[in-house]
Amino acid sequence: MADKEGYLAKPSGECCLKGTLHEGQPRGRTETVAGIETYISAPQGRNNGNVVLYFPDVWGFFNNGFLVMDGFADAGYTCIGLDYFRGDPVWKHRKSRDDPAPGFDYEAWKKKHIAFADEVVPGWVEAVKAQFGSPTTKYACVGYCFGAPYVCNELARDICTAGAFAHPAFLKETHFRRLKKPLFLSCAETDHTFGTAARNDAIKILQEDKKPYNLQLFSGVEHGFALRCNLDNPYERYAKEESLRAIAQWFDFWLAQ
């Protein structure tokens, strides 16, 4: 159910400041698109000619996110993500792996970056389409936590054919009501932003409005599992990898229609 501010998926909380860093060498490149630092990961093998737009969680540009974008490239997509935090992700405000730095005003940080992202994302998407697209290119979009509203906003427009989010935040009923395109929800059973009651309410909206959707729900993991899990735990690793695989297959189906 919605909270007193009308959120179904609540704003990101202190749990979003925690996580495990993953090892690996990202292979994409960064360049400026529409004035915003942008990561581009191109397929090295099979290339389906389509683009996945990537909207980061509050950790922004960090190794885990780059590797996930590379994962979508491995599935055949050119994956393109933007740094709407402008070099100021939450991981720069931690005194240790699990604790925020003293004096960090998380609420002010969120307010500042939401205002900027709300303003620039639509223009950035148009710039990506102009720079990287062709008349035959199709687009999908994926967002994690902070990025979920931008997925829903794009699915209410006409560029993307399908979208997905994992462990979402900052979502209101209107985000679900305005959807025009299919949505994949990759969720944790235990989630401080998108708990069982809120998740059920969101699904009820999608059912009432006859919106195409698919719900993937994992027990035994928590918010952040698809980006910041402990890869030394076999089940957490499985859930993370299965989330990405299933989202890519969702895109494969809808973009082939």
Coordinates of C-alpha atoms in Angstrom, one line a residue:
M1 CA 0.0 0.0 0.0
A2 CA 1.1 3.6 -0.6
D3 CA 2.8 5.5 2.3
K4 CA 1.6 8.9 3.5
E5 CA 3.5 10.6 0.6
G6 CA 1.8 8.4 -1.9
Y7 CA 4.7 6.1 -2.7
L8 CA 4.2 2.4 -3.5
A9 CA 7.9 1.9 -3.8
K10 CA 9.3 4.1 -1.1
P11 CA 12.3 6.4 -1.5
S12 CA 15.7 4.7 -1.1
G13 CA 16.8 4.4 2.5
E14 CA 19.9 3.7 4.6
C15 CA 20.0 0.1 3.3
C16 CA 20.9 1.5 -0.1
L17 CA 24.1 2.8 1.3
K18 CA 25.4 -0.8 1.9
G19 CA 26.6 -3.4 -0.5
T20 CA 29.4 -5.6 -1.7
L21 CA 31.7 -4.5 -4.5
H22 CA 32.2 -7.0 -7.3
E23 CA 35.5 -7.8 -9.0
G24 CA 35.9 -7.7 -12.7
Q25 CA 37.2 -5.5 -15.5
P26 CA 34.5 -3.4 -17.2
R27 CA 35.1 -3.3 -21.0
G28 CA 32.8 -0.4 -22.0
R29 CA 33.8 3.2 -22.7
T30 CA 32.7 6.5 -21.3
E31 CA 31.8 9.6 -23.3
T32 CA 29.7 12.7 -23.0
V33 CA 26.1 12.5 -24.3
A34 CA 23.8 15.5 -24.0
G35 CA 26.4 17.0 -21.6
I36 CA 26.2 13.9 -19.2
E37 CA 28.9 11.3 -18.7
T38 CA 27.7 8.1 -20.3
Y39 CA 28.9 4.5 -20.2
I40 CA 28.6 2.5 -23.5
S41 CA 29.0 -1.2 -23.6
A42 CA 28.8 -2.8 -27.0
P43 CA 28.3 -6.5 -27.8
Q44 CA 31.6 -8.3 -28.6
G45 CA 29.8 -11.3 -30.2
R46 CA 26.2 -11.6 -31.2
N47 CA 24.7 -8.1 -31.9
N48 CA 21.0 -7.8 -32.2
G49 CA 21.2 -4.2 -33.3
N50 CA 19.1 -2.9 -30.4
V51 CA 19.8 -0.7 -27.4
V52 CA 19.2 -1.0 -23.6
L53 CA 19.0 2.3 -21.7
Y54 CA 20.4 1.8 -18.2
F55 CA 19.2 3.9 -15.2
P56 CA 21.5 3.4 -12.2
D57 CA 20.8 3.0 -8.6
V58 CA 22.1 5.5 -6.0
W59 CA 25.6 4.0 -6.4
G60 CA 25.7 5.5 -9.9
F61 CA 28.8 4.7 -11.9
F62 CA 30.6 1.9 -10.0
N63 CA 32.1 -1.4 -11.0
N64 CA 29.1 -3.6 -10.2
G65 CA 26.9 -1.4 -12.5
F66 CA 29.4 -1.4 -15.3
L67 CA 29.6 -5.2 -15.2
V68 CA 25.8 -5.5 -15.3
M69 CA 25.8 -3.2 -18.4
D70 CA 28.4 -5.5 -19.9
G71 CA 26.0 -8.4 -19.1
F72 CA 23.3 -6.8 -21.3
A73 CA 26.0 -6.4 -24.0
D74 CA 26.8 -10.1 -23.7
A75 CA 23.1 -10.7 -24.4
G76 CA 23.4 -8.8 -27.7
Y77 CA 22.4 -5.3 -26.8
T78 CA 24.4 -2.0 -26.9
C79 CA 23.8 -1.0 -23.3
I80 CA 24.0 2.8 -22.5
G81 CA 23.8 4.3 -19.1
L82 CA 24.1 7.8 -17.7
D83 CA 25.6 9.3 -14.6
Y84 CA 22.8 11.6 -13.4
F85 CA 24.6 11.9 -10.1
R86 CA 27.4 13.9 -11.9
G87 CA 30.3 12.1 -10.1
D88 CA 28.5 12.3 -6.7
P89 CA 27.2 8.7 -6.0
V90 CA 26.4 7.6 -2.4
W91 CA 29.5 5.4 -2.2
K92 CA 31.6 8.5 -2.0
H93 CA 29.8 9.4 1.3
R94 CA 30.7 6.2 3.3
K95 CA 33.3 6.0 6.0
S96 CA 33.3 2.2 5.6
R97 CA 31.7 -0.4 3.5
D98 CA 28.5 -0.4 5.6
D99 CA 28.4 3.0 7.2
P100 CA 27.6 6.5 5.9
A101 CA 30.1 9.2 6.6
P102 CA 29.4 11.5 9.5
G103 CA 27.3 14.5 8.5
F104 CA 26.1 13.1 5.2
D105 CA 22.6 14.5 4.6
Y106 CA 21.1 11.7 2.6
E107 CA 17.7 13.5 2.2
A108 CA 19.3 16.6 0.7
W109 CA 21.4 14.4 -1.6
K110 CA 18.4 12.6 -2.9
K111 CA 16.4 15.8 -3.5
K112 CA 19.3 17.4 -5.4
H113 CA 19.9 14.5 -7.7
I114 CA 16.2 13.7 -8.3
A115 CA 15.6 17.3 -9.5
F116 CA 18.6 17.0 -11.9
A117 CA 17.7 13.5 -13.2
D118 CA 14.0 14.5 -13.7
E119 CA 15.1 17.4 -15.9
V120 CA 17.8 15.7 -18.0
V121 CA 16.7 12.1 -18.6
P122 CA 14.2 12.8 -21.4
G123 CA 16.7 14.9 -23.4
W124 CA 19.5 12.3 -22.8
V125 CA 17.3 9.5 -24.1
E126 CA 16.6 11.6 -27.3
A127 CA 20.3 12.2 -27.7
V128 CA 21.1 8.5 -27.4
K129 CA 18.5 7.7 -30.0
A130 CA 20.0 10.3 -32.4
Q131 CA 23.6 9.3 -31.8
F132 CA 23.4 5.5 -31.5
G133 CA 20.2 4.6 -33.2
S134 CA 19.2 3.8 -36.8
P135 CA 15.8 3.5 -38.5
T136 CA 15.7 -0.2 -37.5
T137 CA 17.0 0.1 -33.9
K138 CA 14.6 -0.8 -31.1
Y139 CA 15.0 0.3 -27.5
A140 CA 14.4 -1.2 -24.0
C141 CA 15.1 0.3 -20.6
V142 CA 16.2 -1.1 -17.2
G143 CA 16.5 0.6 -13.9
Y144 CA 17.7 -0.3 -10.4
C145 CA 16.3 1.3 -7.2
F146 CA 16.6 5.1 -8.0
G147 CA 16.4 4.3 -11.7
A148 CA 12.9 2.6 -11.6
P149 CA 10.8 5.8 -12.1
Y150 CA 12.8 6.6 -15.3
V151 CA 11.9 3.2 -16.6
C152 CA 8.2 3.8 -16.0
N153 CA 8.5 7.3 -17.5
E154 CA 10.0 5.9 -20.6
L155 CA 7.3 3.2 -20.8
A156 CA 4.7 6.0 -20.8
R157 CA 6.4 7.4 -23.9
D158 CA 6.9 6.0 -27.3
I159 CA 10.7 5.2 -27.7
C160 CA 11.1 2.1 -25.7
T161 CA 9.3 -1.2 -26.6
A162 CA 9.6 -2.8 -23.1
G163 CA 11.2 -2.1 -19.8
A164 CA 12.3 -3.7 -16.5
F165 CA 13.3 -2.7 -13.0
A166 CA 14.8 -4.5 -10.0
H167 CA 14.2 -3.6 -6.3
P168 CA 12.6 -0.3 -7.2
A169 CA 12.3 3.0 -5.3
F170 CA 10.4 6.3 -5.7
L171 CA 7.4 4.8 -7.5
K172 CA 3.8 6.1 -7.1
E173 CA 0.6 4.7 -8.4
T174 CA 0.7 7.0 -11.4
H175 CA 3.9 5.4 -12.5
F176 CA 2.0 2.2 -13.0
R177 CA -1.2 3.7 -14.3
R178 CA 0.6 5.6 -17.1
L179 CA 2.5 2.6 -18.6
K180 CA 2.0 2.0 -22.3
K181 CA 4.5 -0.8 -22.7
P182 CA 5.3 -4.1 -21.0
L183 CA 7.1 -4.1 -17.6
F184 CA 9.2 -6.7 -15.9
L185 CA 9.5 -6.5 -12.1
S186 CA 12.5 -8.3 -10.6
C187 CA 11.8 -8.2 -6.8
A188 CA 13.1 -9.4 -3.5
E189 CA 10.6 -10.9 -1.0
T190 CA 12.2 -8.8 1.7
D191 CA 12.5 -5.2 0.5
H192 CA 12.4 -2.0 2.6
T193 CA 11.3 0.1 -0.3
F194 CA 8.9 -2.3 -2.1
G195 CA 7.4 -4.7 0.5
T196 CA 4.8 -7.4 0.0
A197 CA 1.7 -5.1 0.4
A198 CA 3.0 -2.4 -1.9
R199 CA 4.1 -5.0 -4.5
N200 CA 0.7 -6.6 -4.4
D201 CA -1.0 -3.2 -4.9
A202 CA 1.2 -2.5 -7.9
I203 CA 0.4 -5.9 -9.4
K204 CA -3.3 -5.2 -8.8
I205 CA -3.0 -2.0 -10.7
L206 CA -1.3 -3.7 -13.6
Q207 CA -4.0 -6.4 -13.7
E208 CA -6.9 -3.9 -13.4
D209 CA -5.5 -1.9 -16.3
K210 CA -4.6 -5.0 -18.3
K211 CA -1.0 -3.9 -18.6
P212 CA 1.5 -6.6 -19.9
Y213 CA 3.8 -7.5 -17.0
N214 CA 5.9 -10.2 -15.5
L215 CA 6.8 -10.5 -11.8
Q216 CA 10.0 -12.3 -10.7
L217 CA 10.2 -12.7 -7.0
F218 CA 13.1 -14.2 -5.0
S219 CA 13.0 -15.3 -1.4
G220 CA 16.1 -15.2 0.7
V221 CA 17.5 -11.9 -0.8
E222 CA 16.9 -8.3 0.0
H223 CA 16.9 -4.9 -1.7
G224 CA 19.9 -4.4 -3.9
F225 CA 20.3 -8.1 -4.7
A226 CA 20.5 -7.6 -8.5
L227 CA 23.5 -5.2 -8.1
R228 CA 25.1 -5.3 -4.8
C229 CA 24.8 -8.9 -3.5
N230 CA 27.5 -11.0 -1.9
L231 CA 28.8 -13.1 -4.8
D232 CA 30.4 -15.5 -2.3
N233 CA 26.9 -16.7 -1.4
P234 CA 25.9 -19.1 -4.2
Y235 CA 22.2 -18.3 -3.9
E236 CA 22.7 -14.6 -3.9
R237 CA 24.9 -15.0 -7.0
Y238 CA 22.2 -17.1 -8.6
A239 CA 19.5 -14.5 -7.9
K240 CA 21.6 -11.7 -9.3
E241 CA 22.5 -13.6 -12.5
E242 CA 18.9 -14.9 -13.0
S243 CA 17.5 -11.4 -12.7
L244 CA 19.7 -10.2 -15.5
R245 CA 19.1 -13.2 -17.7
A246 CA 15.4 -13.0 -17.3
I247 CA 15.3 -9.3 -18.0
A248 CA 17.3 -9.8 -21.2
Q249 CA 15.0 -12.6 -22.3
W250 CA 12.0 -10.3 -21.6
F251 CA 13.6 -7.7 -23.9
D252 CA 14.4 -10.4 -26.5
F253 CA 10.7 -11.4 -26.7
W254 CA 9.1 -8.0 -26.9
L255 CA 11.6 -6.4 -29.2
A256 CA 11.2 -9.3 -31.6
Q257 CA 7.4 -8.7 -31.9

